[in-house]
Amino acid sequence: MLVYGTKVVIPAEVEIPSLRIIQEIELDNAELVKSRYKQLALIYGKIMNAVCHGQLYQNRMARAFNKRVKPKQFAPGQLVLKKIFSHQDEAKGKFSPNWQGPYMVHWVLIGGALILAEMDGEVWLKMINSNAVKRCYM
């Protein structure tokens, strides 16, 4: 009542009518339902547009990243060196070696996993990712 003798209407009530605004405009239920349905359809369309745009962006980024990735190919019988990670007991400090081996590739699994064998023929039961090994040329 402080603004020129009329009740204050916030901008959000103009876009999304409250019960007070509906009573003042005196819309009947059919018109109200139609307007609400149009607003919901518009919101749903914008949501779908945003989802599609996000998926296209992710596909574009994945394609750009995968363009530079060169997968390592290993075959049974090849000699490889295994990386020593910092959490392993073999990593004893700054001047310790970074690679162990050589080991022989016993089996190549789908997705880049390898089963290695020692040089004496003892097969490891634990698989190792092909990112953690490199080819050894002797």
mmCIF file of C-alpha atoms in Angstrom:
data_model
loop_
_atom_site.group_PDB
_atom_site.id
_atom_site.type_symbol
_atom_site.label_atom_id
_atom_site.label_comp_id
_atom_site.label_asym_id
_atom_site.label_seq_id
_atom_site.Cartn_x
_atom_site.Cartn_y
_atom_site.Cartn_z
ATOM 1 C CA MET A 1 0.000 0.000 0.000
ATOM 2 C CA LEU A 2 3.047 2.232 0.221
ATOM 3 C CA VAL A 3 3.480 2.485 -3.577
ATOM 4 C CA TYR A 4 0.879 4.931 -4.875
ATOM 5 C CA GLY A 5 -1.916 3.308 -2.907
ATOM 6 C CA THR A 6 -1.820 -0.088 -4.703
ATOM 7 C CA LYS A 7 -0.577 -3.465 -3.613
ATOM 8 C CA VAL A 8 2.977 -4.406 -4.626
ATOM 9 C CA VAL A 9 3.429 -7.152 -7.241
ATOM 10 C CA ILE A 10 6.893 -8.673 -7.467
ATOM 11 C CA PRO A 11 8.240 -9.484 -10.969
ATOM 12 C CA ALA A 12 8.159 -13.225 -10.301
ATOM 13 C CA GLU A 13 4.386 -13.033 -9.826
ATOM 14 C CA VAL A 14 3.981 -11.535 -13.294
ATOM 15 C CA GLU A 15 5.759 -14.485 -14.964
ATOM 16 C CA ILE A 16 4.326 -17.187 -12.680
ATOM 17 C CA PRO A 17 0.944 -15.950 -11.512
ATOM 18 C CA SER A 18 0.098 -16.496 -7.866
ATOM 19 C CA LEU A 19 -3.432 -17.064 -6.553
ATOM 20 C CA ARG A 20 -3.839 -13.353 -5.825
ATOM 21 C CA ILE A 21 -2.906 -12.367 -9.419
ATOM 22 C CA ILE A 22 -5.241 -15.009 -10.877
ATOM 23 C CA GLN A 23 -8.138 -13.676 -8.810
ATOM 24 C CA GLU A 24 -7.446 -10.113 -9.938
ATOM 25 C CA ILE A 25 -7.250 -11.045 -13.633
ATOM 26 C CA GLU A 26 -10.294 -13.328 -13.275
ATOM 27 C CA LEU A 27 -9.126 -16.077 -15.652
ATOM 28 C CA ASP A 28 -11.310 -19.130 -15.910
ATOM 29 C CA ASN A 29 -9.836 -22.576 -15.309
ATOM 30 C CA ALA A 30 -9.655 -23.595 -18.983
ATOM 31 C CA GLU A 31 -7.535 -20.598 -19.963
ATOM 32 C CA LEU A 32 -5.341 -21.063 -16.896
ATOM 33 C CA VAL A 33 -4.752 -24.729 -17.684
ATOM 34 C CA LYS A 34 -3.894 -23.903 -21.316
ATOM 35 C CA SER A 35 -1.427 -21.201 -20.320
ATOM 36 C CA ARG A 36 0.198 -23.461 -17.719
ATOM 37 C CA TYR A 37 0.466 -26.282 -20.270
ATOM 38 C CA LYS A 38 2.150 -23.946 -22.776
ATOM 39 C CA GLN A 39 4.619 -22.777 -20.110
ATOM 40 C CA LEU A 40 5.443 -26.356 -19.106
ATOM 41 C CA ALA A 41 5.902 -27.397 -22.734
ATOM 42 C CA LEU A 42 8.261 -24.463 -23.273
ATOM 43 C CA ILE A 43 10.276 -25.380 -20.172
ATOM 44 C CA TYR A 44 10.440 -29.047 -21.233
ATOM 45 C CA GLY A 45 11.655 -28.012 -24.689
ATOM 46 C CA LYS A 46 14.397 -25.860 -23.203
ATOM 47 C CA ILE A 47 15.490 -28.703 -20.912
ATOM 48 C CA MET A 48 15.684 -31.123 -23.844
ATOM 49 C CA ASN A 49 17.620 -28.566 -25.863
ATOM 50 C CA ALA A 50 20.133 -28.145 -23.025
ATOM 51 C CA VAL A 51 20.527 -31.926 -22.626
ATOM 52 C CA CYS A 52 21.129 -32.405 -26.361
ATOM 53 C CA HIS A 53 23.629 -29.551 -26.402
ATOM 54 C CA GLY A 54 25.488 -31.090 -23.443
ATOM 55 C CA GLN A 55 25.662 -34.493 -25.135
ATOM 56 C CA LEU A 56 26.930 -32.973 -28.381
ATOM 57 C CA TYR A 57 29.590 -31.065 -26.448
ATOM 58 C CA GLN A 58 30.716 -34.220 -24.611
ATOM 59 C CA ASN A 59 30.920 -36.168 -27.879
ATOM 60 C CA ARG A 60 32.948 -33.378 -29.471
ATOM 61 C CA MET A 61 35.384 -33.277 -26.526
ATOM 62 C CA ALA A 62 35.724 -37.090 -26.483
ATOM 63 C CA ARG A 63 36.425 -37.132 -30.223
ATOM 64 C CA ALA A 64 39.070 -34.414 -29.839
ATOM 65 C CA PHE A 65 40.732 -36.282 -26.958
ATOM 66 C CA ASN A 66 40.596 -39.732 -28.559
ATOM 67 C CA LYS A 67 42.108 -38.384 -31.768
ATOM 68 C CA ARG A 68 45.484 -38.104 -29.989
ATOM 69 C CA VAL A 69 45.320 -41.410 -28.092
ATOM 70 C CA LYS A 70 47.453 -44.168 -29.552
ATOM 71 C CA PRO A 71 46.616 -47.529 -27.966
ATOM 72 C CA LYS A 72 49.501 -49.827 -27.107
ATOM 73 C CA GLN A 73 49.401 -53.198 -28.840
ATOM 74 C CA PHE A 74 50.964 -56.180 -27.112
ATOM 75 C CA ALA A 75 51.245 -59.807 -28.183
ATOM 76 C CA PRO A 76 51.956 -62.917 -26.114
ATOM 77 C CA GLY A 77 55.669 -63.531 -25.813
ATOM 78 C CA GLN A 78 56.774 -59.890 -25.935
ATOM 79 C CA LEU A 79 59.080 -58.530 -23.252
ATOM 80 C CA VAL A 80 57.781 -55.609 -21.185
ATOM 81 C CA LEU A 81 58.819 -53.498 -18.222
ATOM 82 C CA LYS A 82 56.295 -52.860 -15.406
ATOM 83 C CA LYS A 83 56.006 -49.409 -13.818
ATOM 84 C CA ILE A 84 56.719 -49.127 -10.095
ATOM 85 C CA PHE A 85 54.038 -46.965 -8.489
ATOM 86 C CA SER A 86 54.770 -44.750 -5.495
ATOM 87 C CA HIS A 87 52.506 -46.749 -3.150
ATOM 88 C CA GLN A 88 54.390 -50.004 -3.771
ATOM 89 C CA ASP A 89 57.123 -51.289 -1.454
ATOM 90 C CA GLU A 90 59.655 -51.311 -4.300
ATOM 91 C CA ALA A 91 59.523 -47.490 -4.503
ATOM 92 C CA LYS A 92 62.085 -46.687 -1.845
ATOM 93 C CA GLY A 93 62.936 -43.106 -2.639
ATOM 94 C CA LYS A 94 64.010 -40.520 -5.102
ATOM 95 C CA PHE A 95 66.830 -42.496 -6.688
ATOM 96 C CA SER A 96 65.076 -45.872 -6.919
ATOM 97 C CA PRO A 97 64.262 -47.240 -10.400
ATOM 98 C CA ASN A 98 60.886 -46.464 -11.957
ATOM 99 C CA TRP A 99 60.491 -49.728 -13.900
ATOM 100 C CA GLN A 100 60.706 -53.440 -12.982
ATOM 101 C CA GLY A 101 61.378 -56.295 -15.261
ATOM 102 C CA PRO A 102 61.657 -57.584 -17.859
ATOM 103 C CA TYR A 103 58.502 -59.667 -17.849
ATOM 104 C CA MET A 104 56.901 -61.663 -20.611
ATOM 105 C CA VAL A 105 53.339 -61.064 -21.802
ATOM 106 C CA HIS A 106 51.497 -64.328 -21.137
ATOM 107 C CA TRP A 107 47.987 -63.336 -22.186
ATOM 108 C CA VAL A 108 46.348 -60.217 -23.682
ATOM 109 C CA LEU A 109 42.783 -59.544 -22.511
ATOM 110 C CA ILE A 110 40.090 -57.333 -23.996
ATOM 111 C CA GLY A 111 40.299 -53.678 -22.976
ATOM 112 C CA GLY A 112 44.064 -53.498 -22.608
ATOM 113 C CA ALA A 113 44.615 -55.725 -19.578
ATOM 114 C CA LEU A 114 47.638 -58.027 -19.568
ATOM 115 C CA ILE A 115 48.613 -61.123 -17.644
ATOM 116 C CA LEU A 116 52.367 -61.184 -17.195
ATOM 117 C CA ALA A 117 54.783 -64.021 -16.534
ATOM 118 C CA GLU A 118 58.232 -63.985 -14.963
ATOM 119 C CA MET A 119 61.169 -64.900 -17.148
ATOM 120 C CA ASP A 120 61.309 -68.350 -15.502
ATOM 121 C CA GLY A 121 57.712 -69.047 -16.608
ATOM 122 C CA GLU A 122 55.824 -68.317 -13.362
ATOM 123 C CA VAL A 123 52.499 -66.695 -14.345
ATOM 124 C CA TRP A 124 51.070 -63.836 -12.273
ATOM 125 C CA LEU A 125 47.425 -64.227 -11.319
ATOM 126 C CA LYS A 126 46.937 -60.472 -11.049
ATOM 127 C CA MET A 127 46.129 -58.552 -14.224
ATOM 128 C CA ILE A 128 47.860 -55.281 -15.055
ATOM 129 C CA ASN A 129 46.709 -52.419 -17.239
ATOM 130 C CA SER A 130 48.624 -51.868 -20.462
ATOM 131 C CA ASN A 131 49.137 -48.215 -19.460
ATOM 132 C CA ALA A 132 51.438 -49.379 -16.652
ATOM 133 C CA VAL A 133 53.815 -51.324 -18.910
ATOM 134 C CA LYS A 134 56.140 -50.450 -21.769
ATOM 135 C CA ARG A 135 57.842 -52.541 -24.351
ATOM 136 C CA CYS A 136 61.355 -53.745 -23.554
ATOM 137 C CA TYR A 137 63.786 -54.127 -26.449
ATOM 138 C CA MET A 138 66.656 -56.518 -25.719
#
